[in-house]
Every structure is written in C-alpha cells, then in structure tokens.
CSV table of C-alpha atoms and ligand atoms in Angstrom, one decimal:
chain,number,residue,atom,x,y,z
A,3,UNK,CA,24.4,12.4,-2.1
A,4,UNK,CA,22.1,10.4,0.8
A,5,UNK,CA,19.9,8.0,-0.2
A,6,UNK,CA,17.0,6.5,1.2
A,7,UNK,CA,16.0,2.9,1.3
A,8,UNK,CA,12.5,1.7,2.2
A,9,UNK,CA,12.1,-2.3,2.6
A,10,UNK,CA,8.3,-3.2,2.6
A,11,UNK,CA,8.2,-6.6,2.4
A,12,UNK,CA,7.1,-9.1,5.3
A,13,UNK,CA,9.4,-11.8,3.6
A,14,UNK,CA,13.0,-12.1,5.4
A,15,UNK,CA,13.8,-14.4,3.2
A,16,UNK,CA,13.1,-15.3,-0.4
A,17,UNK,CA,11.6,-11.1,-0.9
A,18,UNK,CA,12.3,-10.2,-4.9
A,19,UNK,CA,11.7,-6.8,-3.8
A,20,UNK,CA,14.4,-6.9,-1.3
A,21,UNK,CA,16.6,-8.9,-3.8
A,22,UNK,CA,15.9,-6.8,-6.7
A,23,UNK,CA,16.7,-3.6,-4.3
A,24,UNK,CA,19.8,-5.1,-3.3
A,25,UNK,CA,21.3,-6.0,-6.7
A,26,UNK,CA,19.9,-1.7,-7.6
A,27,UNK,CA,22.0,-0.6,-4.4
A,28,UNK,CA,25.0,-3.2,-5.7
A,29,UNK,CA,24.9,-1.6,-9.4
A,30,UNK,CA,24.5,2.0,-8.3
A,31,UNK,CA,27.6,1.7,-5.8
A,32,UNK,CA,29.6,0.8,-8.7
A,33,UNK,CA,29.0,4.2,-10.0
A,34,UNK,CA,29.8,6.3,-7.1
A,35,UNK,CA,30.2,6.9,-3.4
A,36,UNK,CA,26.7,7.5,-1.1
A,37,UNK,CA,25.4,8.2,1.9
A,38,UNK,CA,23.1,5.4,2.9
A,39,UNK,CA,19.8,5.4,5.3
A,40,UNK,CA,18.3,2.1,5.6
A,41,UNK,CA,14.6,1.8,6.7
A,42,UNK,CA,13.0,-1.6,7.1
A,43,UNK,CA,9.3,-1.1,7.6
A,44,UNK,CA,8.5,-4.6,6.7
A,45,UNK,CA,10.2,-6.1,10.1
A,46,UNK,CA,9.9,-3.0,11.8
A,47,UNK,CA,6.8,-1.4,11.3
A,48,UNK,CA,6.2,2.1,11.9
A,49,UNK,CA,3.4,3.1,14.3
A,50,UNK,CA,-0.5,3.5,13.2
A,51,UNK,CA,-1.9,6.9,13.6
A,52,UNK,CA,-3.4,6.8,17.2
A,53,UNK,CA,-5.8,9.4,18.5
A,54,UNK,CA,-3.0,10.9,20.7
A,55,UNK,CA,-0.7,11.0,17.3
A,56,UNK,CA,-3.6,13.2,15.9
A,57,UNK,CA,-4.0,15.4,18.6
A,58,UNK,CA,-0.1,16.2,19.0
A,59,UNK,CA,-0.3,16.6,14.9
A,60,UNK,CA,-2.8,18.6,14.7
A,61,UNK,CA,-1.6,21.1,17.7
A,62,UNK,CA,0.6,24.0,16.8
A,63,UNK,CA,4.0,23.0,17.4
A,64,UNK,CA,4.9,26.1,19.8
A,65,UNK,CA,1.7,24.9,21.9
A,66,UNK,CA,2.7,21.0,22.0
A,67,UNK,CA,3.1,19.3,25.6
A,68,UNK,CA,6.6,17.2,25.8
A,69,UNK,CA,4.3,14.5,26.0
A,70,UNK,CA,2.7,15.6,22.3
A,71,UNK,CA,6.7,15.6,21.1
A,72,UNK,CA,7.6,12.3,22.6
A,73,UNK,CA,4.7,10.8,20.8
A,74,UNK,CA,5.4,12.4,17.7
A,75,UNK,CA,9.3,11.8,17.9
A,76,UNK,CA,9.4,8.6,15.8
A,77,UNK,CA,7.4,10.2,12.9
A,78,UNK,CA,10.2,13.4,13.1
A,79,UNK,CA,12.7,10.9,12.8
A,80,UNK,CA,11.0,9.5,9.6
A,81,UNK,CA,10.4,12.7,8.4
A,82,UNK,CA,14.0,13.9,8.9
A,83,UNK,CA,15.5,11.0,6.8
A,84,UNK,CA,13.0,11.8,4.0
A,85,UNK,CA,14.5,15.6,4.3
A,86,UNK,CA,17.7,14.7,4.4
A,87,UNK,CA,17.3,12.1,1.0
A,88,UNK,CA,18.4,13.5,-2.2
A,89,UNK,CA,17.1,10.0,-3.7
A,90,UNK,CA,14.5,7.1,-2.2
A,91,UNK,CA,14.3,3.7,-3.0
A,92,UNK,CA,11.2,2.0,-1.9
A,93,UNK,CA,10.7,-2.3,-2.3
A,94,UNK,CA,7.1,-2.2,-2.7
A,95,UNK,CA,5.6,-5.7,-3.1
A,96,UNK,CA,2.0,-5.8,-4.1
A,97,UNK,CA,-0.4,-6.6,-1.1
A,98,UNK,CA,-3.9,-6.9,-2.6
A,99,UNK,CA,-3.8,-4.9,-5.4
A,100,UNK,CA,-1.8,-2.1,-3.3
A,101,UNK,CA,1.0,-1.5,-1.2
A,102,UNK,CA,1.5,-3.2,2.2
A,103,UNK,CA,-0.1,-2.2,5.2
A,104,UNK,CA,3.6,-1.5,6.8
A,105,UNK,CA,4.1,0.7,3.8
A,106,UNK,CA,1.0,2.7,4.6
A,107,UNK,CA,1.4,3.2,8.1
A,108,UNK,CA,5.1,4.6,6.9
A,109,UNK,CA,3.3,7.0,4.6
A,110,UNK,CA,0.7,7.9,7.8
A,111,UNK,CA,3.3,8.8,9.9
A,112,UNK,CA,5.6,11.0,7.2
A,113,UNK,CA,2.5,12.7,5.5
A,114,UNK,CA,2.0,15.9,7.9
A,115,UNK,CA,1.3,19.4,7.3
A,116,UNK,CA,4.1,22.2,8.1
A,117,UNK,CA,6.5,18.8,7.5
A,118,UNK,CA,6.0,17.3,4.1
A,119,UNK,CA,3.0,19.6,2.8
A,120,UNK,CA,1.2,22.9,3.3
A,121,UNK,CA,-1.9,24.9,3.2
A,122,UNK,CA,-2.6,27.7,2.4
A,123,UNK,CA,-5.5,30.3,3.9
A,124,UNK,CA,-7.5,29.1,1.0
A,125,UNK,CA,-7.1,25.4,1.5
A,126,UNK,CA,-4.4,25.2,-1.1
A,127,UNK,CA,-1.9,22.7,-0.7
A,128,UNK,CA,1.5,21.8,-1.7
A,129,UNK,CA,4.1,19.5,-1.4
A,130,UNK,CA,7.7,20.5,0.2
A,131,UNK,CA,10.0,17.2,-0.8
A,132,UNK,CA,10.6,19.4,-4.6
A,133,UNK,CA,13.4,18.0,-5.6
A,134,UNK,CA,14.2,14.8,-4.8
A,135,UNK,CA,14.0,11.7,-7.1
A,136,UNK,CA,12.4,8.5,-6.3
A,137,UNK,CA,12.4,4.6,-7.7
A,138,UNK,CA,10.0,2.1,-7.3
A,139,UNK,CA,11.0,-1.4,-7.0
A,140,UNK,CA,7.8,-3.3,-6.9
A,141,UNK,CA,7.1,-7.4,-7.0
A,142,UNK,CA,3.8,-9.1,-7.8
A,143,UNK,CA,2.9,-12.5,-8.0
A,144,UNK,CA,0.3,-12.4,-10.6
A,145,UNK,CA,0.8,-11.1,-14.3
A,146,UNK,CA,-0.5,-8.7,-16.3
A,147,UNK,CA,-1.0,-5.7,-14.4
A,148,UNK,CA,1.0,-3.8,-17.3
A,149,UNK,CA,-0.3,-1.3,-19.4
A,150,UNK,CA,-3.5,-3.1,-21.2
A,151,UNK,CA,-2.9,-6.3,-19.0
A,152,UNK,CA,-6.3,-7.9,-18.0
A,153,UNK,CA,-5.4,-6.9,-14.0
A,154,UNK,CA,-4.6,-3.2,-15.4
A,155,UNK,CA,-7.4,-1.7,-13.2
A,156,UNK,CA,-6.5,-3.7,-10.2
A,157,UNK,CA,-2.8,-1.7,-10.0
A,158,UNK,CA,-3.7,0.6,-7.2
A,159,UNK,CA,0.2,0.4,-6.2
A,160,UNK,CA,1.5,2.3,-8.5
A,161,UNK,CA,-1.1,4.8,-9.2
A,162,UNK,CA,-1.5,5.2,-5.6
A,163,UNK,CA,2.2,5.9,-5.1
A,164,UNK,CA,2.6,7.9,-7.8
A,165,UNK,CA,-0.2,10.3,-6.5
A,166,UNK,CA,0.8,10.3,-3.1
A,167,UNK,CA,4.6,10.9,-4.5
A,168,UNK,CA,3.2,14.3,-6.7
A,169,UNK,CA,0.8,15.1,-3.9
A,170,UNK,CA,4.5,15.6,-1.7
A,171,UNK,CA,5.8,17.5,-4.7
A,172,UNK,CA,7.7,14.6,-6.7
A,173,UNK,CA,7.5,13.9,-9.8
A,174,UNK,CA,10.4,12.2,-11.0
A,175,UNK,CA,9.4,8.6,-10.1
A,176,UNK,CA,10.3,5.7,-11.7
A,177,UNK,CA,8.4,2.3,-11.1
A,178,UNK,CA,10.5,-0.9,-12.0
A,179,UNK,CA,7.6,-3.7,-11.4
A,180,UNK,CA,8.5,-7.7,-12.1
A,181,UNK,CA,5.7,-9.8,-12.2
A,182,UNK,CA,4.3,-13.1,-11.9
A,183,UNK,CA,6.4,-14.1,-9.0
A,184,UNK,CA,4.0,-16.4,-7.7
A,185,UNK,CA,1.2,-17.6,-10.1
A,186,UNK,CA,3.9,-17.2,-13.4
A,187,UNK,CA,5.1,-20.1,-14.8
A,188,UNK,CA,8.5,-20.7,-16.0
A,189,UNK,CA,10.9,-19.5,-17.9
A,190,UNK,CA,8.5,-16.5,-18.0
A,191,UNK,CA,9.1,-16.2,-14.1
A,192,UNK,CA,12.5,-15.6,-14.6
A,193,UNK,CA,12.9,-13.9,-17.1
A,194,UNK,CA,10.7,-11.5,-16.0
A,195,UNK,CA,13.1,-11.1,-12.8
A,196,UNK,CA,16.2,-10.9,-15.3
A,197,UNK,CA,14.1,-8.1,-17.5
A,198,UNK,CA,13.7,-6.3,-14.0
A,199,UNK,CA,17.2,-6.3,-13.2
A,200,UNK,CA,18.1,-5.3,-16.6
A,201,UNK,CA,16.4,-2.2,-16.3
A,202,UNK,CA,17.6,-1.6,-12.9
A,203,UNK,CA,21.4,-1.7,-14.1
A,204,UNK,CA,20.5,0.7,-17.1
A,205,UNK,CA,18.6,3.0,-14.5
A,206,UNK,CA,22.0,2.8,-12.3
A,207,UNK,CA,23.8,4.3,-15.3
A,208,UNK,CA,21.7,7.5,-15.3
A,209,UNK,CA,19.8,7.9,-11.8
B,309,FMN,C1,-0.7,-10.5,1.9
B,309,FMN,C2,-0.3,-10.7,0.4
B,309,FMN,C3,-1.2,-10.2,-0.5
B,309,FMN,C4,-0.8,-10.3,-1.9
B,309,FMN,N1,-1.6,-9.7,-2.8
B,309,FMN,C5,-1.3,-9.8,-4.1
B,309,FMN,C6,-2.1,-9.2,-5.1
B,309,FMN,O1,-3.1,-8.5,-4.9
B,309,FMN,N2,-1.8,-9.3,-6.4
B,309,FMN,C7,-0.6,-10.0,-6.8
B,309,FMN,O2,-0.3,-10.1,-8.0
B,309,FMN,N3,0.1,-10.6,-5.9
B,309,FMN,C8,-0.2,-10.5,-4.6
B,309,FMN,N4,0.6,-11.1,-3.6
B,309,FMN,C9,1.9,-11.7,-4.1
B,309,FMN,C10,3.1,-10.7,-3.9
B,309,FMN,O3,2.9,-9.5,-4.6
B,309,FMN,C11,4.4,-11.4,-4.4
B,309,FMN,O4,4.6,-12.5,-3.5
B,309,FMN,C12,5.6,-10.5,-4.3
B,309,FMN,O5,6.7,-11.1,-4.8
B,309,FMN,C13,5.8,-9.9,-2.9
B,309,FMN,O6,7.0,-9.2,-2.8
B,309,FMN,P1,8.2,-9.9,-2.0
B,309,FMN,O7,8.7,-11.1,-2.8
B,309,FMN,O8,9.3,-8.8,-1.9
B,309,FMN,O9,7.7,-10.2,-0.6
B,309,FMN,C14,0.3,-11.0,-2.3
B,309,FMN,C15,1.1,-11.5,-1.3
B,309,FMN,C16,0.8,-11.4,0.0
B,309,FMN,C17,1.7,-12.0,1.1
C-alpha cells in the first residue's frame, strides 16, 4: 500500500491542514504498515507551465529533444508518484474561495495527456488514475461554506477538486473540511477542529 501526501499550505507553522493531516497519517498508522511519499508544494512549489513546458508536452514523446525531457523531468517525477499511489492525501487550505496557487501549479504540472488522461480520435477523453482513492483535508477560515451555508456558492475548492479528481478518473473522494479557523469565534473554533478530527479517526477505521 503507498500513499501519497500533498501539503498545500504556505503556513510552516500554525497550518490546521498540516495539523489535521498529521494527526490522519498518526491514526491511520495505527491500523497498518505503509509506504509513504511525502510532497510539500506549499514550501516547495512545483513549476508554472512555461512555454517550453508546453512545447515538450505537446511533442510526441519518441520526437522530444533531451532538452524537451529535462524540462519535463520534474513533472514525470510528479506524475510517477501519483502512479505509484494506491491512496492520496491532499491538505488543501482555502485560498480565495479555491485552492492555493501551489496547489494548482501541482495540478498543471501532473494533468497531461498519454500520462494522467487520454483522447481519443473523436476528442474523447478519459482519466487513467481508475482506482485509486483520495481524501481531502481542507481548512477555511470563514464559516458556512457547508451545504446551504450563506458562502455555499463561494466553495470552488471542493467542487473544483472533485471535478478535476473525476476528470483523472477518481471518484472515490472524500472532503474532510474544518471551518472558521480564522474569523470563528470560540468554542465553535475548536470544536469545529475536534469535529474534523473526529471524522478523520472514523475515516482511518475504514479508508
Ligand atoms: C491567501 C489567503 C487567502 C485566503 N482566502 C480565504 C477564503 O477565500 N475564504 C476563507 O474562508 N478563508 C480564506 N483564508 C483563510 C484560510 O483558509 C485559513 O487560514 C486556513 O486555515 C488555511 O489553512 P492552513 O491553516 O493549513 O494554512 C485565506 C488565507 C490566505 C492566507
């Protein structure tokens, strides 16, 4: 069993995604022995998509210069961890209504045809990560993104994921979101961090 884990956050210290991913890593070791692949994007973003990234993406591999495979090397090395994942964790925290910008230049540089997705000669596509199962640990500082909540249609995190997750040809996610982390007051704040972890230690029992 290998599993993937994807920090997002810009906080080193003080993150409740990366707190809340590390108590979900602590509870799911209890329950048995795993492989481990750590990726921090938050301190160690990936690259952005250059034009010489596109260029060496969008050439046929047989065709590519070395100089097309050294630019593209870090993104295989991405791209081979997510193959080689039977399970991914990802600490999202909420960045204006979506994920972070480190997150999103992860996803730019492990979204690529022939890798993660195909298409076919009638433009179909379809994921190739079948199979694997992914949780979402996500912080926010406001409330009420929840289901009805008044900042409902603001919560392009975990709609966005979700798509982008199906789109690669996973379906089983689960989201574990905490919020008010900055604007709620207390004891809600807390509690709301003790509900998360709650669910995280059930999820650990099953996942
Ligand atoms: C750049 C930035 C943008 C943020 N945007 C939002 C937002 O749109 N909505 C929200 O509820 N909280 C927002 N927050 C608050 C974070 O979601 C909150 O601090 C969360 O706990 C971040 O996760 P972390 O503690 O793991 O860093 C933002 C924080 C930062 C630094």
């Amino acid at each position: 069993m290998t599993l993937l884990r994807i920090d997002s956050s810009a906080r080193r210290k003080n993150s409740k995604t990366r707190m809340l991913t590390d108590f979900f890593m602590n509870e799911l070791n209890k329950k048995n022995e795993q492989t481990v692949i750590s990726r921090d994007v938050g301190i160690y973003p990936p690259n952005f998509p250059t034009d010489d990234f596109i260029k060496a993406n969008y050439t046929p591999e047989t065709v590519r210069t070395s100089k097309m495979k050294e630019i593209l090397e870090p993104s295989d090395i991405l791209i081979q961890e997510l193959i080689d994942a039977d399970k991914i964790i990802i600490a999202s925290p909420m960045y204006n209504f979506s994920i972070s910008a480190t997150l999103k230049a992860y996803i730019d540089n492990i979204v690529r045809v022939g890798q993660t997705f195909a298409i076919d000669k009638n433009g179909a596509m379809q994921g190739l990560l079948g199979g694997k199962k992914v949780v979402v640990i996500t912080s926010r500082g406001a409330m009420s993104y929840k289901l009805g909540g008044a900042l409902q249609p603001f919560d392009f995190q975990t709609s966005y994921l979700t798509k982008l997750f199906n789109f690669l040809g996973i379906t089983d996610i689960i989201f574990v979101n905490t919020e008010g982390q900055d604007f709620g007051e207390e004891p809600l704040k807390t509690s709301n961090l003790e509900q998360s972890k709650q669910e995280l230690s059930e999820l650990a029992k099953t996942w």
